[in-house]
PDB file of C-alpha atoms in Angstrom:
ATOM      1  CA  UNK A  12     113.849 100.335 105.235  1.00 86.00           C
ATOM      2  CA  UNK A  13     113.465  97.886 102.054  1.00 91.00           C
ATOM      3  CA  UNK A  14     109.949  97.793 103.158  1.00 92.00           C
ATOM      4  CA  UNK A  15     109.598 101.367 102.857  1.00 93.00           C
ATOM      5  CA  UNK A  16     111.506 101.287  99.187  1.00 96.00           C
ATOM      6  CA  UNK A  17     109.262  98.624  98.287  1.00 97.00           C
ATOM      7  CA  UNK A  18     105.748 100.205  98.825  1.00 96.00           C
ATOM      8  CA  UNK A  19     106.895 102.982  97.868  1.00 96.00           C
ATOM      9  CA  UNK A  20     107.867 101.724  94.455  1.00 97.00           C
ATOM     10  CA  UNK A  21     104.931  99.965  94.299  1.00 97.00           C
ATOM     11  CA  UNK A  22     102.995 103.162  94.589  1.00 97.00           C
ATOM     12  CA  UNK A  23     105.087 105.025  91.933  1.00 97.00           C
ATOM     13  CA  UNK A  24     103.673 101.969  89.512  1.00 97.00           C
ATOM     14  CA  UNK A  25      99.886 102.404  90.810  1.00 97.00           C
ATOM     15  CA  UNK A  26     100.483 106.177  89.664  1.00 97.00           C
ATOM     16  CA  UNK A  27     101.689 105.292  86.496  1.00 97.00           C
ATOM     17  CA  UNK A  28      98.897 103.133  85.777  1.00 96.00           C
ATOM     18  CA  UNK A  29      96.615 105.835  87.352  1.00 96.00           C
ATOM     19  CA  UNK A  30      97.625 108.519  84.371  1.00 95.00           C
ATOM     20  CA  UNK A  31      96.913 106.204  81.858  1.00 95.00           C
ATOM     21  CA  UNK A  32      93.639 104.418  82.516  1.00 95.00           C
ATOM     22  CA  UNK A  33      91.880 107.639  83.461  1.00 93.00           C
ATOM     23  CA  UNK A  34      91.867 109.408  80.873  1.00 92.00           C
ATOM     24  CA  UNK A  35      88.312 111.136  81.972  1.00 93.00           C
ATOM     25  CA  UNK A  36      86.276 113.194  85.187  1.00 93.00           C
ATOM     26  CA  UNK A  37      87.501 114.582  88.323  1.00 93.00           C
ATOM     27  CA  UNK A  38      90.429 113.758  89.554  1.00 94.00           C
ATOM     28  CA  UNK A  39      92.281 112.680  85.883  1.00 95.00           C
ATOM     29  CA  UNK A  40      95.606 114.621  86.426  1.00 96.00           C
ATOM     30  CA  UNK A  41      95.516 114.980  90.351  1.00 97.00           C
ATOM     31  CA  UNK A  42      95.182 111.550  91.326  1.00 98.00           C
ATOM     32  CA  UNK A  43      97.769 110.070  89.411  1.00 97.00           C
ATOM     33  CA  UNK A  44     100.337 113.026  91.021  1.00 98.00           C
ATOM     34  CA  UNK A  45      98.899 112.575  94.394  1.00 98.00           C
ATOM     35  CA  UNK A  46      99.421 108.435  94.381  1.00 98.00           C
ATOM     36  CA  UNK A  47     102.701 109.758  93.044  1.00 98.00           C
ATOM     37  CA  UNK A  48     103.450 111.692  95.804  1.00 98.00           C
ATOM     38  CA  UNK A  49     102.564 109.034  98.412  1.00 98.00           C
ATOM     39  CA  UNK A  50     104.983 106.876  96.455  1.00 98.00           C
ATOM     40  CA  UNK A  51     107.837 109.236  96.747  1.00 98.00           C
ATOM     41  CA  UNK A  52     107.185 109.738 100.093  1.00 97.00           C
ATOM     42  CA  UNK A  53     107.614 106.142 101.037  1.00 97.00           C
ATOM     43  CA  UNK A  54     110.814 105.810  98.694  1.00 97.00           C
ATOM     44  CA  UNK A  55     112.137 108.809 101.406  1.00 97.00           C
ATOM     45  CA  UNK A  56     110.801 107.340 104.346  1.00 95.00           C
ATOM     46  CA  UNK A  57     112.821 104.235 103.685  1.00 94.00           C
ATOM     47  CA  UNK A  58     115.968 105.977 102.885  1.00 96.00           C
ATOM     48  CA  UNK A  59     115.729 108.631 105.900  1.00 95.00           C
ATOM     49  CA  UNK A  60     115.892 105.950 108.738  1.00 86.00           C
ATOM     50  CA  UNK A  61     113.683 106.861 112.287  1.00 83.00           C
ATOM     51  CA  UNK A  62     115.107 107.479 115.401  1.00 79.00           C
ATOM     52  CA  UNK A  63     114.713 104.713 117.769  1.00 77.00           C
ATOM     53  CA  UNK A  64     112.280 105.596 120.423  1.00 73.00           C
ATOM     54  CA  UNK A  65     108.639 104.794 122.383  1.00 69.00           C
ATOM     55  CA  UNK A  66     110.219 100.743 122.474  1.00 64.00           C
ATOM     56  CA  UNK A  67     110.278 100.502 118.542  1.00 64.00           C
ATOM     57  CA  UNK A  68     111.626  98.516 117.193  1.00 65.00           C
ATOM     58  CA  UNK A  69     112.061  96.336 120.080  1.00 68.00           C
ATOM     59  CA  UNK A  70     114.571  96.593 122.532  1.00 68.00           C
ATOM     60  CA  UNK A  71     114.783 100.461 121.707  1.00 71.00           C
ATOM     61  CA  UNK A  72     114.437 103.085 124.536  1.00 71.00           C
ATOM     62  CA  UNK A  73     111.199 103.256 126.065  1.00 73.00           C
ATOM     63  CA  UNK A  74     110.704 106.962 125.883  1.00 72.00           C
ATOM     64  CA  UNK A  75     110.870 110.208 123.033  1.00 74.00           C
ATOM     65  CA  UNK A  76     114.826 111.141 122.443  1.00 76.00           C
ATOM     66  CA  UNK A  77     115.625 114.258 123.124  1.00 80.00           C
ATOM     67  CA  UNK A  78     116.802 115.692 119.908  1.00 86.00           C
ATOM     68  CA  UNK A  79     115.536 114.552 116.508  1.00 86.00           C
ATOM     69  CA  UNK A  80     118.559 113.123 114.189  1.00 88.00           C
ATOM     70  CA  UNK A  81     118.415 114.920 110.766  1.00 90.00           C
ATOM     71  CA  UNK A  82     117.070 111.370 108.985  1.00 92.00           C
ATOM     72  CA  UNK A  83     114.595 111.336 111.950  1.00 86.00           C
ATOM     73  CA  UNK A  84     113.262 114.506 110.577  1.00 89.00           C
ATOM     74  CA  UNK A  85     113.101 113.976 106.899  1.00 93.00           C
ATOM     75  CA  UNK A  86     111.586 110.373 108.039  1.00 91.00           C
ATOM     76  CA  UNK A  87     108.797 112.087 109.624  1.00 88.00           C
ATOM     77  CA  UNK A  88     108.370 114.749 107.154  1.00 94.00           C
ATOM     78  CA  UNK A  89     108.778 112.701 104.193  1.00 96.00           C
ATOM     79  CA  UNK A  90     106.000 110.000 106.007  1.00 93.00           C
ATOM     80  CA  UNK A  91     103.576 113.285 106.500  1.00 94.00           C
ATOM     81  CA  UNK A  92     103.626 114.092 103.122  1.00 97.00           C
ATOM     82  CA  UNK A  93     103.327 110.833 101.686  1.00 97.00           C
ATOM     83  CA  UNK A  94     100.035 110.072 103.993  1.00 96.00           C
ATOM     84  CA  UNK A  95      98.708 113.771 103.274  1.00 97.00           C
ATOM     85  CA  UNK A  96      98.918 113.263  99.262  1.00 98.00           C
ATOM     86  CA  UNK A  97      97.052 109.658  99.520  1.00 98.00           C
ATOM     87  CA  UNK A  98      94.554 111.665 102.231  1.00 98.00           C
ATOM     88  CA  UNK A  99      94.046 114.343  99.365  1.00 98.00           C
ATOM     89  CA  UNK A 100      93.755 111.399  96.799  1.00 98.00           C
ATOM     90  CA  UNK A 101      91.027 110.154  98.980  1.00 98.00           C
ATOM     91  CA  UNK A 102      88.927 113.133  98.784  1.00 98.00           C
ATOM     92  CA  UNK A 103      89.397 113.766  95.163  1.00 98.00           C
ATOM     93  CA  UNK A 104      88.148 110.147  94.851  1.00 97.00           C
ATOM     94  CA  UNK A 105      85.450 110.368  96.952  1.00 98.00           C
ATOM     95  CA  UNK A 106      84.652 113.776  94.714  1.00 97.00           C
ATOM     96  CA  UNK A 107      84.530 111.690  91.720  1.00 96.00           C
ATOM     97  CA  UNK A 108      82.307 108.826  93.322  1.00 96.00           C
ATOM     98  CA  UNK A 109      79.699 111.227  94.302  1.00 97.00           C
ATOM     99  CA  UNK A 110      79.535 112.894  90.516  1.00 96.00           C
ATOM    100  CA  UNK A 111      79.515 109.607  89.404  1.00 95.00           C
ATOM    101  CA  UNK A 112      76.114 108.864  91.837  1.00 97.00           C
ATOM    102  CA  UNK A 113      78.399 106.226  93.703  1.00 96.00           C
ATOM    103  CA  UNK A 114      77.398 106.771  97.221  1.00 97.00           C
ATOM    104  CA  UNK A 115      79.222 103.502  98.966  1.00 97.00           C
ATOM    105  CA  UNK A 116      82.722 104.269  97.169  1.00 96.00           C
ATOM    106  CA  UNK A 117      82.266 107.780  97.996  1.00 97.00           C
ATOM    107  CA  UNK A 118      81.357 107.721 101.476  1.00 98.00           C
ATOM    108  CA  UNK A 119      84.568 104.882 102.113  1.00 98.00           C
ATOM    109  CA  UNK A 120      87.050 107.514 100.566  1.00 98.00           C
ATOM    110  CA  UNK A 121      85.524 110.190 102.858  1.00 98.00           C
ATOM    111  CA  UNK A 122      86.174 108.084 105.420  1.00 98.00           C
ATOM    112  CA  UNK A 123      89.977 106.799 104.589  1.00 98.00           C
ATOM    113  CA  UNK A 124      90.394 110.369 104.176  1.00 98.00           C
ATOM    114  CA  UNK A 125      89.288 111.011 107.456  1.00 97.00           C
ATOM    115  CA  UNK A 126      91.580 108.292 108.697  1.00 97.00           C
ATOM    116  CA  UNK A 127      94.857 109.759 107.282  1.00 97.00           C
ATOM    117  CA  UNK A 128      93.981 113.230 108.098  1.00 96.00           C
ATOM    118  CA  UNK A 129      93.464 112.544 111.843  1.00 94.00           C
ATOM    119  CA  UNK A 130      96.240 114.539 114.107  1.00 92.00           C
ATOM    120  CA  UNK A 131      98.799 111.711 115.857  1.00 87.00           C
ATOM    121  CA  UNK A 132      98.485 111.565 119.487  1.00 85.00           C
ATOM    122  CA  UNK A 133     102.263 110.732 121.240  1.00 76.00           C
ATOM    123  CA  UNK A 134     100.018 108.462 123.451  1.00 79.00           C
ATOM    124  CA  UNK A 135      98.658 106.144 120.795  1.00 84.00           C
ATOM    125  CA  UNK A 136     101.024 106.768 117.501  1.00 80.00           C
ATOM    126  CA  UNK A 137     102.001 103.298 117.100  1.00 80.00           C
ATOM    127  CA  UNK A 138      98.420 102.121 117.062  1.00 89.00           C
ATOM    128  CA  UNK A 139      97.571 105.175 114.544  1.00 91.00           C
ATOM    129  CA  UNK A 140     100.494 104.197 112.478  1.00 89.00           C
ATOM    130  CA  UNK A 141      99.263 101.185 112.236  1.00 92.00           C
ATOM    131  CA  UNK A 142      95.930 102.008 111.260  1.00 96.00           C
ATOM    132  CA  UNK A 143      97.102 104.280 109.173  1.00 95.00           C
ATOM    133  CA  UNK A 144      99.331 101.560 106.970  1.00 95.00           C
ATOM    134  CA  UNK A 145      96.178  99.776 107.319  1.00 97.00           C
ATOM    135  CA  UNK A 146      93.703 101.810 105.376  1.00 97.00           C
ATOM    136  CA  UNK A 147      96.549 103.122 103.109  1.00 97.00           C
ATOM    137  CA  UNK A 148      97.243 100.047 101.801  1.00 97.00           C
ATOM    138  CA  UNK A 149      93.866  98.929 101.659  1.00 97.00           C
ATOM    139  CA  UNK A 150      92.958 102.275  99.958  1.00 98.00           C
ATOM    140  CA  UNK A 151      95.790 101.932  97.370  1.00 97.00           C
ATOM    141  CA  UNK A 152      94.810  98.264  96.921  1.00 97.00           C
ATOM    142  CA  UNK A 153      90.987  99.030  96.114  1.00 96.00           C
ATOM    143  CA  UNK A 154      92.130 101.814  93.927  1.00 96.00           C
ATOM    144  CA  UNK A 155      94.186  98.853  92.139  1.00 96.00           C
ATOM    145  CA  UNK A 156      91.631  96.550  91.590  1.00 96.00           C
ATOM    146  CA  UNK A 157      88.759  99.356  90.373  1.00 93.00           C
ATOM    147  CA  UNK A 158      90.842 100.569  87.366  1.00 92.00           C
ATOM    148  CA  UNK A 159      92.016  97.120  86.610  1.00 93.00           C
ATOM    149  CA  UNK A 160      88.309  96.021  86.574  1.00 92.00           C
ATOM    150  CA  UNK A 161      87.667  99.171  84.226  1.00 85.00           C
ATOM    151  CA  UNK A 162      90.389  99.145  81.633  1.00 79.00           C
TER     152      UNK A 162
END
């Protein structure tokens, strides 16, 4: 849960400092909404707890329960939206790499993009999860470093 809260407030502070060191091109005013977003998101996923199910955390039943608590729910939907927004930041970045004749950063954000936006299979969520906090983190990290390196 704190973890949650914690990345989440983190990503509220990348969004901030998103709005004001681009202040030019594509993505100016999206981007800094859309890391918002994803920041939010996380915030709500760490106060809407997850049901316990699939053996996570440990020691939790081993299969899907049957009805979705209310927290489950906004858990999931508030974790959808925050990974759709940084998915959608993605591709606006990798929009602005490619006007910018930056075909390396643009082709990476195409593919963390592609990453996030891939449809969770019950049979492999908690690796997919996983790669998902993975490439989000690296994504928001990168994105971290690059406008500290150009303010």
């Amino acid at each position: 849960m704190l973890t949650f809260v914690l990345a989440g407030a983190g990503a509220l502070a990348l969004a901030v400092g998103t709005g004001r060191t681009l202040t030019e091109g594509t993505g100016r005013r999206a981007l800094p909404v859309l890391v918002g977003v994803f920041g939010a998101g996380l915030v709500a996923a760490g106060v809407f707890t997850m049901d316990l199910e699939n053996g996570f955390p440990v020691g939790s039943p081993g299969g899907p329960v049957e009805h979705m608590s209310w927290h489950g729910i906004a858990h999931s939907a508030s974790a959808a939206v925050a990974f759709t927004a940084l998915a959608v930041a993605a591709v606006v970045m990798t929009v602005r790499c490619a006007r910018r004749r930056a075909p390396l950063p643009a082709v990476l954000n195409a593919a963390a993009a592609l990453v996030l936006l891939a449809p969770m299979s019950p049979e492999y969520m908690s690796v997919q999860i996983a790669v998902n906090g993975l490439v989000a983190f690296t994504w928001t990290t990168v994105l971290a470093v690059a406008l500290r390196r150009a303010s």
